[in-house]
Tab-separated table of C-alpha atoms in Angstrom:
chain	number	residue	atom	x	y	z
N	191	UNK	CA	-55.569	47.618	-21.120
N	192	UNK	CA	-52.928	48.402	-23.726
N	193	UNK	CA	-49.357	49.002	-22.535
N	194	UNK	CA	-47.408	50.945	-25.167
N	195	UNK	CA	-43.620	50.775	-24.863
N	196	UNK	CA	-41.412	52.915	-27.040
N	197	UNK	CA	-38.191	51.114	-27.982
N	198	UNK	CA	-35.066	51.912	-25.954
N	199	UNK	CA	-32.634	54.582	-27.067
N	200	UNK	CA	-31.104	53.653	-30.409
N	201	UNK	CA	-27.903	54.422	-32.266
N	202	UNK	CA	-29.976	56.637	-34.595
N	203	UNK	CA	-31.350	58.597	-31.626
N	204	UNK	CA	-27.886	59.463	-30.354
N	205	UNK	CA	-26.593	60.221	-33.872
N	206	UNK	CA	-29.482	62.607	-34.532
N	207	UNK	CA	-30.740	60.566	-37.487
N	208	UNK	CA	-34.287	59.952	-38.657
N	209	UNK	CA	-34.139	56.167	-38.768
N	210	UNK	CA	-37.496	55.160	-40.206
N	211	UNK	CA	-37.226	51.626	-41.625
N	212	UNK	CA	-33.454	51.843	-42.180
N	213	UNK	CA	-32.079	48.348	-41.414
N	214	UNK	CA	-29.460	47.724	-38.735
N	215	UNK	CA	-30.583	50.412	-36.263
N	216	UNK	CA	-29.886	48.820	-32.876
N	217	UNK	CA	-30.137	49.892	-29.255
N	218	UNK	CA	-27.164	51.834	-27.939
N	219	UNK	CA	-25.615	51.159	-24.517
N	220	UNK	CA	-28.233	53.196	-22.659
N	221	UNK	CA	-31.029	51.624	-24.690
N	222	UNK	CA	-29.764	48.159	-23.805
N	223	UNK	CA	-29.811	49.104	-20.111
N	224	UNK	CA	-33.328	50.494	-20.471
N	225	UNK	CA	-34.484	47.224	-22.053
N	226	UNK	CA	-32.835	45.213	-19.258
N	227	UNK	CA	-34.842	47.181	-16.682
N	228	UNK	CA	-38.168	46.668	-18.452
N	229	UNK	CA	-39.031	43.236	-16.936
N	230	UNK	CA	-38.751	44.679	-13.445
N	231	UNK	CA	-40.844	47.719	-14.294
N	232	UNK	CA	-43.622	45.515	-15.705
N	233	UNK	CA	-43.318	42.724	-13.139
N	234	UNK	CA	-46.734	43.313	-11.611
N	235	UNK	CA	-48.638	43.242	-14.901
N	236	UNK	CA	-50.284	39.973	-16.037
N	237	UNK	CA	-49.508	40.380	-19.738
N	238	UNK	CA	-51.594	38.214	-22.062
N	239	UNK	CA	-49.512	38.895	-25.181
N	240	UNK	CA	-46.879	41.159	-26.695
N	241	UNK	CA	-47.137	42.761	-30.132
N	242	UNK	CA	-44.097	44.360	-31.723
N	243	UNK	CA	-42.965	46.464	-34.615
N	244	UNK	CA	-40.767	44.206	-36.759
N	245	UNK	CA	-37.835	46.614	-36.557
N	246	UNK	CA	-34.634	45.551	-34.779
N	247	UNK	CA	-34.688	48.201	-32.059
N	248	UNK	CA	-38.133	47.086	-30.893
N	249	UNK	CA	-37.243	43.400	-30.894
N	250	UNK	CA	-34.096	44.157	-28.889
N	251	UNK	CA	-36.150	46.159	-26.396
N	252	UNK	CA	-38.467	43.218	-25.758
N	253	UNK	CA	-35.740	40.539	-25.628
N	254	UNK	CA	-35.133	40.771	-21.833
N	255	UNK	CA	-38.886	40.747	-21.128
N	256	UNK	CA	-39.384	37.664	-23.293
N	257	UNK	CA	-36.447	35.956	-21.613
N	258	UNK	CA	-38.025	36.644	-18.217
N	259	UNK	CA	-41.439	35.485	-19.424
N	260	UNK	CA	-40.857	32.637	-21.892
N	261	UNK	CA	-44.571	31.849	-21.887
N	262	UNK	CA	-45.453	35.311	-23.285
N	263	UNK	CA	-46.501	35.024	-26.955
N	264	UNK	CA	-44.941	37.549	-29.336
N	265	UNK	CA	-46.718	38.780	-32.460
N	266	UNK	CA	-44.970	41.016	-35.045
N	267	UNK	CA	-47.254	43.538	-36.774
N	268	UNK	CA	-46.028	45.799	-39.576
N	269	UNK	CA	-48.885	48.209	-38.894
N	270	UNK	CA	-47.170	49.476	-35.734
N	271	UNK	CA	-43.804	49.792	-37.466
N	272	UNK	CA	-42.201	53.214	-37.774
N	273	UNK	CA	-43.521	55.789	-40.223
N	274	UNK	CA	-42.123	55.248	-43.726
N	275	UNK	CA	-40.116	58.458	-44.073
N	276	UNK	CA	-39.014	57.602	-47.600
N	277	UNK	CA	-36.228	59.858	-48.895
N	278	UNK	CA	-35.871	61.376	-45.433
N	279	UNK	CA	-34.857	58.046	-43.878
N	280	UNK	CA	-31.317	57.992	-42.539
N	281	UNK	CA	-30.841	61.766	-42.864
N	282	UNK	CA	-29.755	64.046	-40.041
N	283	UNK	CA	-32.565	65.836	-38.253
N	284	UNK	CA	-30.472	69.007	-38.174
N	285	UNK	CA	-30.473	69.045	-41.992
N	286	UNK	CA	-34.163	68.203	-42.274
N	287	UNK	CA	-35.067	71.151	-40.043
N	288	UNK	CA	-34.507	73.474	-43.018
N	289	UNK	CA	-36.732	71.500	-45.412
N	290	UNK	CA	-39.987	73.348	-46.263
N	291	UNK	CA	-41.929	70.150	-45.550
N	292	UNK	CA	-40.770	70.185	-41.922
N	293	UNK	CA	-43.054	73.115	-41.165
N	294	UNK	CA	-46.004	71.079	-42.469
N	295	UNK	CA	-44.887	68.073	-40.391
N	296	UNK	CA	-44.840	70.290	-37.308
N	297	UNK	CA	-47.901	72.475	-37.840
N	298	UNK	CA	-50.237	70.479	-40.120
N	299	UNK	CA	-49.138	66.819	-39.977
N	300	UNK	CA	-52.418	65.516	-41.394
N	301	UNK	CA	-51.346	67.130	-44.685
N	302	UNK	CA	-47.727	65.900	-44.563
N	303	UNK	CA	-46.523	63.165	-46.912
N	304	UNK	CA	-42.855	62.172	-47.010
N	305	UNK	CA	-41.208	62.053	-50.447
N	306	UNK	CA	-40.911	58.421	-51.471
N	307	UNK	CA	-42.647	57.398	-48.237
N	308	UNK	CA	-46.092	57.574	-46.656
N	309	UNK	CA	-48.303	60.295	-45.276
N	310	UNK	CA	-48.639	60.840	-41.556
N	311	UNK	CA	-52.365	60.369	-42.030
N	312	UNK	CA	-51.763	56.857	-43.415
N	313	UNK	CA	-49.369	56.081	-40.538
N	314	UNK	CA	-52.021	57.143	-38.044
N	315	UNK	CA	-54.765	55.108	-39.737
N	316	UNK	CA	-52.806	51.835	-39.854
N	317	UNK	CA	-51.696	52.124	-36.227
N	318	UNK	CA	-55.233	52.807	-34.985
N	319	UNK	CA	-56.558	49.916	-37.089
N	320	UNK	CA	-53.941	47.607	-35.554
N	321	UNK	CA	-54.967	48.553	-32.015
N	322	UNK	CA	-58.665	48.080	-32.767
N	323	UNK	CA	-57.965	44.641	-34.218
N	324	UNK	CA	-55.745	43.575	-31.317
N	325	UNK	CA	-58.191	44.913	-28.726
N	326	UNK	CA	-60.894	42.705	-30.198
N	327	UNK	CA	-58.629	39.667	-30.426
N	328	UNK	CA	-57.228	40.014	-26.894
N	329	UNK	CA	-60.695	40.511	-25.396
N	330	UNK	CA	-62.037	37.531	-27.334
N	331	UNK	CA	-59.193	35.248	-26.232
N	332	UNK	CA	-58.444	36.560	-22.722
N	333	UNK	CA	-61.430	38.591	-21.518
N	334	UNK	CA	-62.326	42.267	-21.183
N	335	UNK	CA	-59.899	42.887	-18.298
N	336	UNK	CA	-56.835	41.507	-20.099
N	337	UNK	CA	-53.596	43.473	-20.360
N	338	UNK	CA	-51.332	43.326	-23.394
N	339	UNK	CA	-48.267	45.161	-24.636
N	340	UNK	CA	-47.173	46.806	-27.866
N	341	UNK	CA	-43.580	47.870	-28.532
N	342	UNK	CA	-43.446	50.590	-31.154
N	343	UNK	CA	-42.028	53.997	-32.085
N	344	UNK	CA	-42.401	57.602	-30.999
N	345	UNK	CA	-44.652	58.908	-33.774
N	346	UNK	CA	-46.817	55.771	-33.709
N	347	UNK	CA	-47.364	56.001	-29.946
N	348	UNK	CA	-48.080	59.738	-30.128
N	349	UNK	CA	-50.662	59.086	-32.850
N	350	UNK	CA	-52.335	56.392	-30.736
N	351	UNK	CA	-52.436	58.687	-27.699
N	352	UNK	CA	-54.011	61.428	-29.818
N	353	UNK	CA	-56.642	58.950	-30.999
N	354	UNK	CA	-57.368	57.866	-27.414
N	355	UNK	CA	-57.792	61.481	-26.330
N	356	UNK	CA	-59.983	62.377	-29.301
N	357	UNK	CA	-57.380	64.813	-30.620
N	358	UNK	CA	-57.024	65.667	-34.288
N	359	UNK	CA	-53.774	64.396	-35.803
N	360	UNK	CA	-52.681	68.024	-36.243
N	361	UNK	CA	-52.302	68.199	-32.449
N	362	UNK	CA	-50.255	65.032	-31.981
N	363	UNK	CA	-46.918	66.888	-32.089
N	364	UNK	CA	-47.807	68.326	-28.675
N	365	UNK	CA	-47.280	64.851	-27.182
N	366	UNK	CA	-43.829	63.540	-26.201
N	367	UNK	CA	-42.712	60.000	-25.301
N	368	UNK	CA	-39.125	59.184	-24.336
N	369	UNK	CA	-37.237	56.011	-25.230
N	370	UNK	CA	-38.426	52.968	-23.283
N	371	UNK	CA	-41.250	54.967	-21.736
N	372	UNK	CA	-44.501	53.251	-20.830
N	373	UNK	CA	-47.889	54.607	-21.883
N	374	UNK	CA	-51.091	52.883	-20.758
N	375	UNK	CA	-54.530	53.194	-22.353
N	376	UNK	CA	-57.602	51.450	-21.008
N	377	UNK	CA	-60.225	50.789	-23.680
N	378	UNK	CA	-63.906	50.435	-22.769
N	379	UNK	CA	-66.996	49.885	-24.961
N	380	UNK	CA	-67.683	53.631	-24.968
N	381	UNK	CA	-64.303	55.412	-24.823
N	382	UNK	CA	-60.599	55.014	-23.994
N	383	UNK	CA	-58.893	56.376	-20.885
N	384	UNK	CA	-55.244	57.496	-20.866
N	385	UNK	CA	-53.823	56.063	-17.627
N	386	UNK	CA	-50.074	56.732	-18.074
N	387	UNK	CA	-48.188	58.829	-20.609
N	388	UNK	CA	-44.482	58.454	-21.340
N	389	UNK	CA	-43.671	57.125	-17.867
N	390	UNK	CA	-39.968	56.350	-17.407
N	391	UNK	CA	-39.753	56.686	-13.630
N	392	UNK	CA	-36.802	58.989	-14.303
N	393	UNK	CA	-36.843	62.794	-14.225
N	394	UNK	CA	-33.439	63.257	-15.883
N	395	UNK	CA	-35.206	63.926	-19.155
N	396	UNK	CA	-36.687	67.127	-17.651
N	397	UNK	CA	-33.279	68.734	-17.170
N	398	UNK	CA	-32.757	71.536	-19.732
N	399	UNK	CA	-30.250	70.634	-22.445
N	400	UNK	CA	-28.145	72.890	-24.631
N	401	UNK	CA	-27.136	70.526	-27.437
N	402	UNK	CA	-28.565	71.032	-30.902
N	403	UNK	CA	-30.986	68.217	-31.705
N	404	UNK	CA	-32.079	69.637	-35.029
N	405	UNK	CA	-35.382	70.823	-33.569
N	406	UNK	CA	-35.777	74.561	-33.436
N	407	UNK	CA	-37.699	76.454	-30.795
N	408	UNK	CA	-40.982	74.659	-30.098
N	409	UNK	CA	-40.642	72.052	-32.833
N	410	UNK	CA	-41.399	68.416	-31.993
N	411	UNK	CA	-38.761	65.711	-32.404
N	412	UNK	CA	-39.828	63.869	-35.544
N	413	UNK	CA	-39.634	60.151	-34.858
N	414	UNK	CA	-39.159	60.864	-31.128
N	415	UNK	CA	-36.291	62.413	-29.206
N	416	UNK	CA	-33.361	60.641	-27.578
N	417	UNK	CA	-34.524	61.203	-24.010
N	418	UNK	CA	-32.228	61.826	-21.065
N	419	UNK	CA	-28.471	61.890	-21.804
């Protein structure tokens, strides 16, 4: 069983920025509170290991869990780090909404490649490879019924969910995961099963909002939205 945790709300989320691998992006006050609540939410799960994106916001999200479970081994893995958005990194989403490439990102992401960065297809491939490798390692070391955790980013988790559901990458923008949400996928020898998707235990994120997030109409939030206010 793989438990996917998106990092808590970050300063880039609230500023409407596409963070990517920009250094120094930390959790904001709400994100810190979300991270503090994570040990309680996962208390009943016998976690064999934790794997994390190397980025600061993911490490900060896992800090309270690791403090509560000092025996839990932590393994950084660049392959589940955020998409390399290249020249788009650090820019406001409201500005990027008018870029011609944004329509490709929304409608045909398997053909989208960020200037100076990577393609969404490459992002998807490395994340899926990481999960396959960790599934094999965890099963080998802890057995087929073991549970482990990965802390990653919105687009990475959406891509992994699409893979688990057998969806083409061009459909992954239909999936949404809020900050510090928990997604669970059970892998078997024949196929995966999606057990939870974007579970926060909080319905505040369903309340309609009027603020401009830089995403027009039915567009997806590139990198993941900021969640409930």
